[in-house]
XYZ file of C-alpha atoms in Angstrom:
556
model
C 9.371 99.832 -18.473
C 8.270 96.265 -17.710
C 7.524 95.837 -21.370
C 11.304 95.841 -21.691
C 11.455 92.821 -19.396
C 8.812 90.957 -21.349
C 10.553 91.674 -24.666
C 14.068 90.712 -23.634
C 14.086 87.070 -22.605
C 17.898 86.739 -22.571
C 17.966 86.238 -18.832
C 20.944 87.246 -16.726
C 22.092 84.228 -14.743
C 22.809 85.884 -11.411
C 22.877 84.058 -8.108
C 23.241 87.127 -5.921
C 20.895 90.111 -6.058
C 23.024 92.900 -7.457
C 20.919 95.725 -6.090
C 22.550 97.337 -3.089
C 20.076 97.257 -0.198
C 21.250 100.108 2.002
C 20.624 99.677 5.709
C 20.502 103.058 7.387
C 21.681 102.858 10.989
C 20.683 106.300 12.212
C 19.334 108.105 15.219
C 15.893 106.485 15.101
C 14.993 104.178 17.969
C 12.690 101.233 17.194
C 9.859 102.882 19.090
C 6.700 101.594 17.478
C 5.167 99.699 14.628
C 2.404 101.948 13.350
C 2.025 100.180 10.041
C -0.140 101.434 7.219
C -3.273 102.467 9.093
C -2.901 106.225 9.663
C -5.714 108.502 8.667
C -5.190 111.152 6.010
C -3.299 114.212 7.247
C -1.654 112.373 10.139
C 1.700 111.700 8.460
C 3.568 114.908 9.276
C 5.732 116.759 6.808
C 9.224 116.695 5.304
C 10.973 120.066 5.044
C 7.614 121.742 5.575
C 5.887 119.868 2.741
C 3.044 117.603 3.958
C 3.279 113.868 3.405
C 0.267 112.592 1.506
C -1.544 109.365 2.238
C -0.457 107.994 -1.151
C 3.184 108.840 -0.491
C 3.082 107.122 2.889
C 1.343 104.036 1.489
C 3.869 103.759 -1.360
C 6.837 104.127 0.999
C 5.301 101.595 3.373
C 5.070 98.992 0.595
C 8.631 99.760 -0.492
C 9.821 99.214 3.082
C 8.090 95.835 3.069
C 9.669 94.969 -0.286
C 13.048 95.884 1.140
C 12.470 93.358 3.920
C 11.319 90.746 1.392
C 14.441 91.108 -0.733
C 16.695 91.114 2.328
C 15.254 88.026 4.059
C 13.267 86.200 1.390
C 9.921 86.552 3.199
C 7.392 89.203 4.144
C 7.673 90.951 7.534
C 4.420 89.367 8.719
C 6.126 85.969 8.588
C 9.658 87.108 9.178
C 12.034 85.487 11.619
C 13.915 88.828 11.601
C 10.815 90.965 12.192
C 11.826 91.886 15.741
C 14.650 94.007 14.306
C 12.439 95.580 11.622
C 10.510 98.731 12.502
C 8.057 99.308 9.652
C 7.276 102.905 10.619
C 10.937 103.876 10.905
C 11.738 102.194 7.576
C 8.760 103.931 5.939
C 9.826 107.413 7.041
C 13.410 106.714 5.993
C 12.098 105.751 2.586
C 9.898 108.857 2.392
C 12.866 111.075 3.202
C 15.199 109.487 0.673
C 12.581 109.487 -2.120
C 12.024 113.209 -1.585
C 15.792 113.757 -1.850
C 15.902 111.801 -5.117
C 13.204 114.105 -6.468
C 14.928 117.259 -5.203
C 18.208 116.255 -6.854
C 16.512 115.147 -10.103
C 18.023 111.662 -9.928
C 16.255 109.508 -12.508
C 16.904 105.909 -13.578
C 16.423 104.718 -17.147
C 14.047 101.852 -17.931
C 16.804 99.510 -19.106
C 18.606 99.612 -15.738
C 15.345 98.965 -13.870
C 14.477 96.073 -16.190
C 17.886 94.487 -15.664
C 17.583 94.830 -11.891
C 14.137 93.229 -12.025
C 15.500 90.326 -14.039
C 18.171 89.685 -11.425
C 15.629 89.567 -8.626
C 13.229 87.334 -10.535
C 16.072 84.945 -11.235
C 17.244 84.908 -7.631
C 13.767 83.952 -6.419
C 13.326 81.298 -9.114
C 16.818 79.780 -8.695
C 17.919 80.798 -12.174
C 14.812 79.644 -14.019
C 12.946 81.863 -16.450
C 9.825 83.253 -14.788
C 7.311 85.778 -16.093
C 6.606 88.999 -14.266
C 2.943 87.996 -14.006
C 3.896 84.771 -12.221
C 6.301 86.639 -9.953
C 3.565 89.090 -9.022
C 1.115 86.268 -8.330
C 3.473 83.933 -6.459
C 5.702 86.416 -4.587
C 4.325 89.952 -4.499
C 0.612 89.313 -3.951
C -1.216 90.241 -1.814
C 1.184 92.751 -0.206
C 2.406 94.539 -3.330
C 1.715 94.950 -7.017
C 3.779 95.220 -10.180
C 3.888 99.017 -9.996
C 5.155 98.842 -6.397
C 7.940 96.527 -7.511
C 8.961 98.858 -10.345
C 8.895 101.930 -8.109
C 10.940 100.132 -5.445
C 13.610 99.160 -7.979
C 13.763 102.623 -9.493
C 14.202 104.210 -6.068
C 16.789 101.652 -4.939
C 18.895 102.271 -8.026
C 18.465 105.984 -7.408
C 19.762 105.502 -3.868
C 22.910 103.949 -5.297
C 23.451 107.039 -7.434
C 22.721 109.285 -4.462
C 25.312 107.440 -2.384
C 27.804 107.950 -5.191
C 27.036 111.677 -5.362
C 26.974 112.392 -1.625
C 29.944 110.131 -0.932
C 32.184 111.705 -3.582
C 34.763 112.646 -0.958
C 35.346 108.958 -0.261
C 36.437 108.427 -3.857
C 39.214 110.985 -3.397
C 41.264 108.643 -1.231
C 44.719 108.487 -2.820
C 46.925 105.453 -3.336
C 49.364 106.919 -0.815
C 46.642 107.144 1.841
C 45.497 103.610 1.099
C 49.066 102.329 1.282
C 49.511 103.972 4.675
C 46.293 102.343 5.907
C 47.333 99.008 4.442
C 50.712 99.116 6.146
C 49.130 100.070 9.455
C 46.618 97.208 9.310
C 49.106 94.628 7.988
C 52.166 95.503 10.060
C 52.870 92.473 12.254
C 54.123 92.227 15.818
C 56.439 89.607 17.300
C 55.196 88.947 20.830
C 55.493 86.598 23.774
C 52.881 86.040 26.454
C 52.910 84.743 30.000
C 49.574 83.307 31.095
C 48.683 82.980 34.752
C 46.130 80.212 35.177
C 44.208 79.606 38.372
C 44.529 75.844 37.874
C 48.231 76.149 38.695
C 47.363 77.589 42.115
C 44.703 75.068 43.136
C 47.092 73.215 45.442
C 47.794 76.410 47.351
C 44.130 77.295 47.785
C 42.701 76.486 51.222
C 39.551 74.485 51.895
C 36.625 76.568 53.139
C 34.723 76.020 56.385
C 30.987 75.134 56.197
C 30.159 78.711 57.233
C 32.341 80.173 54.482
C 30.782 77.861 51.886
C 27.282 78.796 53.014
C 28.085 82.485 52.721
C 29.684 81.952 49.311
C 26.549 80.132 48.104
C 24.295 82.930 49.386
C 26.395 85.616 47.700
C 26.446 83.689 44.415
C 22.842 82.455 44.442
C 22.036 84.176 41.125
C 24.942 82.261 39.559
C 23.477 78.942 40.674
C 19.963 79.716 39.476
C 18.866 77.422 36.654
C 17.156 79.665 34.050
C 13.912 78.868 32.278
C 14.328 75.987 29.849
C 12.238 74.723 26.966
C 12.113 71.659 24.791
C 10.960 71.848 21.193
C 10.103 69.346 18.534
C 11.882 70.015 15.268
C 12.237 68.925 11.680
C 15.642 69.411 10.105
C 16.001 70.318 6.442
C 19.567 69.373 5.569
C 21.077 71.140 2.514
C 23.153 68.031 1.777
C 19.917 66.267 0.818
C 19.535 68.548 -2.187
C 22.952 68.124 -3.817
C 21.619 66.610 -7.057
C 19.090 69.338 -7.823
C 21.545 72.055 -6.791
C 24.156 70.657 -9.170
C 21.575 70.848 -11.939
C 20.889 74.480 -11.113
C 24.613 75.263 -10.944
C 25.100 73.684 -14.364
C 22.530 76.092 -15.808
C 24.525 79.114 -14.658
C 26.298 79.645 -17.948
C 28.161 82.743 -16.783
C 29.341 81.310 -13.471
C 32.920 82.371 -14.205
C 31.828 85.993 -14.569
C 29.851 85.833 -11.329
C 32.807 84.342 -9.460
C 35.197 86.896 -10.935
C 32.920 89.776 -9.909
C 32.733 88.549 -6.316
C 36.479 87.924 -6.232
C 37.205 91.475 -7.374
C 35.157 92.747 -4.436
C 36.641 90.442 -1.804
C 40.144 89.427 -2.833
C 42.187 86.589 -1.305
C 42.317 87.977 2.249
C 38.583 87.502 2.665
C 39.082 83.722 2.481
C 42.534 83.602 4.110
C 44.119 81.879 1.119
C 47.239 82.581 -0.897
C 46.115 82.455 -4.534
C 43.267 83.762 -6.671
C 42.345 80.214 -7.762
C 41.919 79.146 -4.143
C 39.738 82.170 -3.411
C 37.580 81.534 -6.486
C 37.097 77.909 -5.487
C 35.909 79.115 -2.077
C 33.472 81.472 -3.820
C 32.069 78.600 -5.888
C 31.639 76.568 -2.717
C 29.868 79.502 -1.051
C 27.501 79.893 -4.006
C 26.740 76.176 -3.966
C 26.120 76.237 -0.216
C 23.817 79.256 -0.478
C 21.776 77.594 -3.222
C 21.502 74.395 -1.144
C 20.570 76.412 1.931
C 18.000 78.324 -0.112
C 16.507 75.066 -1.360
C 16.317 73.753 2.201
C 14.664 76.977 3.292
C 12.057 76.693 0.539
C 11.234 73.130 1.637
C 10.952 74.345 5.227
C 8.696 77.222 4.134
C 6.421 74.819 2.269
C 6.167 72.566 5.322
C 5.416 75.505 7.621
C 2.794 76.874 5.210
C 0.908 73.578 5.375
C 1.070 73.646 9.178
C -0.433 77.125 9.233
C -3.380 76.065 7.093
C -4.986 74.496 10.172
C -6.924 77.042 12.243
C -6.477 77.023 15.152
C -3.042 75.370 15.076
C -2.157 72.582 17.509
C 1.320 71.250 18.461
C 0.209 67.697 17.680
C -0.347 68.697 14.026
C 3.423 68.956 13.705
C 4.207 65.260 14.043
C 1.183 64.251 11.976
C 2.156 66.420 9.002
C 5.816 65.432 9.263
C 4.855 61.756 9.107
C 2.646 62.402 6.071
C 5.577 64.104 4.324
C 8.137 61.453 5.279
C 9.999 63.769 7.620
C 11.613 62.825 10.925
C 10.573 64.689 14.066
C 13.162 64.974 16.857
C 12.978 66.567 20.305
C 15.757 68.676 21.777
C 17.152 68.294 25.237
C 16.026 71.132 27.556
C 17.895 74.364 26.776
C 17.854 78.006 27.858
C 17.291 80.989 25.592
C 20.872 82.223 25.643
C 22.692 78.964 24.923
C 20.189 77.287 22.604
C 20.100 73.556 21.894
C 23.192 71.439 22.558
C 22.567 69.034 19.679
C 23.098 71.544 16.852
C 23.631 75.213 16.004
C 20.178 76.543 15.176
C 21.357 80.052 14.359
C 21.099 83.348 16.273
C 17.287 83.402 16.367
C 16.622 79.820 17.459
C 16.505 80.411 21.221
C 14.348 83.519 20.950
C 11.916 81.806 18.576
C 11.698 78.723 20.796
C 10.904 80.760 23.908
C 8.185 82.682 22.038
C 6.234 79.482 21.295
C 2.964 78.815 23.073
C 0.827 75.651 22.981
C -2.217 77.553 21.701
C -1.711 80.727 19.668
C 1.876 80.257 18.385
C 2.930 76.602 18.488
C 5.196 76.719 15.394
C 8.171 78.789 14.194
C 10.574 78.840 11.284
C 12.316 78.588 9.015
C 15.291 79.022 11.362
C 18.611 79.007 9.565
C 21.542 77.428 11.362
C 25.134 77.007 10.260
C 24.465 73.858 8.266
C 20.702 73.282 8.151
C 17.258 74.875 8.291
C 14.744 74.050 11.023
C 11.016 74.262 11.660
C 10.133 73.898 15.334
C 7.044 73.233 17.452
C 6.177 73.791 21.109
C 6.883 70.780 23.335
C 7.543 71.729 26.967
C 8.399 74.653 29.263
C 10.532 74.177 32.392
C 10.407 77.063 34.927
C 13.529 78.547 36.528
C 14.683 77.106 39.872
C 17.470 77.605 42.428
C 18.881 74.297 43.713
C 19.349 74.088 47.477
C 22.768 74.488 49.072
C 22.754 70.850 50.188
C 22.324 69.572 46.628
C 25.147 71.847 45.444
C 27.559 71.548 48.380
C 30.295 69.758 46.415
C 30.011 72.136 43.452
C 30.064 75.171 45.754
C 33.227 73.891 47.437
C 34.893 73.420 44.054
C 33.816 76.876 42.890
C 35.079 78.485 46.096
C 38.493 76.922 45.630
C 38.549 77.876 41.923
C 37.767 81.522 42.704
C 40.440 81.610 45.391
C 43.018 80.092 43.004
C 42.124 82.619 40.273
C 42.669 85.477 42.719
C 46.092 84.065 43.593
C 46.938 83.779 39.868
C 45.965 87.417 39.313
C 48.114 88.585 42.183
C 51.078 86.623 40.804
C 50.483 88.082 37.336
C 50.281 91.624 38.653
C 53.530 91.159 40.587
C 55.261 89.738 37.493
C 54.115 92.631 35.263
C 55.611 95.152 37.692
C 58.854 93.168 38.015
C 59.217 92.764 34.226
C 58.637 96.487 33.665
C 61.346 97.426 36.147
C 63.924 94.880 35.001
C 63.465 95.590 31.275
C 64.248 99.221 32.098
C 67.457 97.991 33.771
C 68.553 96.215 30.580
C 67.579 92.628 31.340
C 66.129 90.473 28.581
C 62.566 89.212 28.782
C 63.821 85.635 28.545
C 66.090 86.124 31.566
C 63.317 87.813 33.548
C 60.963 84.888 32.885
C 63.647 82.346 33.847
C 64.352 84.084 37.155
C 60.605 84.394 37.906
C 60.135 80.717 36.978
C 57.363 81.420 34.477
C 57.162 80.039 30.949
C 56.592 82.537 28.096
C 54.631 81.460 25.034
C 55.921 82.643 21.638
C 52.892 83.808 19.645
C 53.093 83.638 15.827
C 53.382 87.138 14.273
C 50.018 88.835 13.627
C 48.624 92.154 12.428
C 45.486 94.161 13.096
C 43.906 92.529 10.046
C 44.848 88.977 11.050
C 41.994 86.548 11.596
C 43.950 83.342 12.163
C 43.596 82.352 15.807
C 46.792 81.031 17.405
C 45.883 78.085 19.619
C 48.262 79.296 22.329
C 46.257 82.522 22.590
C 42.708 81.303 22.011
C 42.979 78.827 24.877
C 43.126 81.768 27.264
C 41.947 84.979 25.583
C 40.270 86.067 22.346
C 42.421 87.247 19.457
C 40.766 90.686 19.516
C 41.596 91.105 23.201
C 45.171 90.007 22.576
C 45.482 92.468 19.694
C 44.185 95.264 21.912
C 46.838 94.537 24.516
C 49.711 94.082 22.064
C 49.036 97.090 19.842
C 48.764 99.430 22.841
C 52.136 98.262 24.173
C 55.303 99.866 22.695
C 57.905 97.541 21.126
C 60.510 96.425 23.659
C 58.064 96.885 26.528
C 55.786 94.670 28.572
C 52.078 95.273 29.042
C 50.369 95.643 32.370
C 48.600 92.646 33.838
C 45.304 91.895 32.054
C 42.824 89.720 33.963
C 40.938 86.862 32.324
C 38.252 84.543 33.788
C 40.895 81.936 34.619
C 43.618 84.327 35.786
C 45.320 86.746 33.424
C 48.082 87.500 30.913
C 51.160 89.705 30.528
C 52.314 90.448 26.947
C 55.847 91.321 25.853
C 56.090 93.092 22.467
C 59.505 92.248 21.089
C 59.410 94.235 17.827
C 57.451 95.299 14.764
C 58.006 93.348 11.550
C 58.245 95.033 8.120
C 55.289 94.749 5.743
C 55.720 92.344 2.811
C 56.175 94.832 -0.036
C 55.552 92.296 -2.802
C 52.227 91.341 -1.216
C 51.367 95.009 -0.707
C 51.787 95.781 -4.405
C 49.530 92.886 -5.384
C 46.750 93.629 -2.865
C 46.831 97.447 -2.824
C 44.454 98.020 -5.812
C 41.675 95.929 -4.210
C 42.397 97.461 -0.800
C 42.140 100.968 -2.278
C 38.772 100.086 -3.827
C 37.458 98.876 -0.470
C 38.688 101.957 1.372
C 36.987 104.240 -1.147
C 33.730 102.275 -0.901
C 33.852 102.375 2.895
C 34.529 106.118 2.987
C 31.817 106.716 0.415
C 29.312 104.896 2.639
C 30.554 106.737 5.742
C 30.178 110.125 4.038
C 26.684 109.245 2.897
C 25.731 107.925 6.341
C 26.863 111.136 8.010
C 24.918 113.229 5.504
C 21.850 111.045 5.958
C 21.855 111.322 9.750
C 22.076 115.107 9.701
C 19.611 115.690 6.878
C 17.048 113.142 8.079
C 16.999 114.539 11.599
C 16.354 118.020 10.187
C 13.903 117.036 7.450
C 11.808 114.615 9.523
C 11.498 116.718 12.677
C 7.793 117.380 11.911
C 6.845 113.702 11.587
C 5.139 111.622 14.313
C 8.231 109.421 14.494
C 10.627 112.166 15.628
C 8.038 114.022 17.670
C 7.576 110.940 19.861
C 11.310 110.641 20.348
C 11.500 114.288 21.354
C 8.810 113.684 23.991
C 9.294 110.141 25.358
C 6.283 108.518 26.942
C 3.725 110.500 24.940
C 0.864 108.485 23.416
C 1.382 107.548 19.799
C -0.825 109.333 17.266
C -3.085 107.125 15.219
């Protein structure tokens, strides 16, 4: 098969890996990481047929390759490794490969060769690279050429299996899709009355010293300062690589085809724009950003690899190597694990990675991908949790006491208004008149639907759009909702009416919407089948046996 790759050097310029990497979210719990060290005969069986050592080893390497092609690095180095259970992934792979064999699903060599080309190109940023170089630079020492081929063949087979098992999803009719479209795009005209504790501060009473002391004692966990850390970091800014990225973009001779393919999958709604040209421009910008981010990540990987060459590693090596490479080292302000650094958005894994650092065994971490940059970090300082004394917090405690009291008053006022509005609407009064008599000011919220993502400022200042949707779409037109508390007070929503769906827009967007619905239902049908069949087929494996008997020692 790979002879086909070597013969055909007309490379496919693809930025995005076209192979569908299916993530199975099933009944397995991430119980243990057994790895690839079981002895022969200790792998269990699938549908009564024993799992051989070779089968397990092959599936294990395919699971690792799946991680590699999802995150761009091996699990042993992965910033996402905490969410990756190698044993669970291996048994999932074993199960699905057996099903491919049972159903005689085979993939021709040409399709596998094309898929391989796409992956080679994605790792080499569009440059021609030989399979031998790819094996040496990327796969070794964790996998070989035959593992790569087998992985691709099975992944393409999985796509066919999804198509077969999920056939029912393809039967969704245009009428069903139109009904779903109308339901998700039907807009509501609403008004909201927000009750804010700040408006009741003047009415809140000052607390006595005894009351403040009791309040502080009751809320001591709130005043605790959590553990903090400081880290040194080097920032790899994608904007520094514009010139080389533009060169790579210029080499993508079929960029228009790539953009068109992505547009057909996403449509204009994905980018919240009006025209196809605007959406395609956004796609080009996304591709450019991903290439720049990928380049920054590669630079960060190279820097981290040099750091790890020193054994044992030391935090002071960080600044020394950065200076040698002309990189600037900065130090964050102290931050806790949940909030992360104040200076920048380091991404969802930054806090966890920073708190896992130690000055001896694990002083470095990365690459950590933020919204606009990639970071490599080093241990700097740990600051233990403390609870400030009441005396040092007296003024803050007094302010908090008054704020809590004002919020409670706001909630009572909101609850009273909701009951009054409900009664008076039933008597025929208008919502405007009810608000005027109650001396509250309603806010007119721009029309929105269940699919809307634009966040009206008048709403987002007080409550999330999803929460507001939940309230509005569970309130009948012409009615007022109950009182809904928020941290600052609460809100009452009046649903004036439903607005008709734009039929011209529906006709334009329905074909793409129908395609998405069918794909979603296809995946749902396959997922349901997978959960049921895997639970039955894998019941005689160590993985499911441990789940059936929690707390039992893990077989080795």
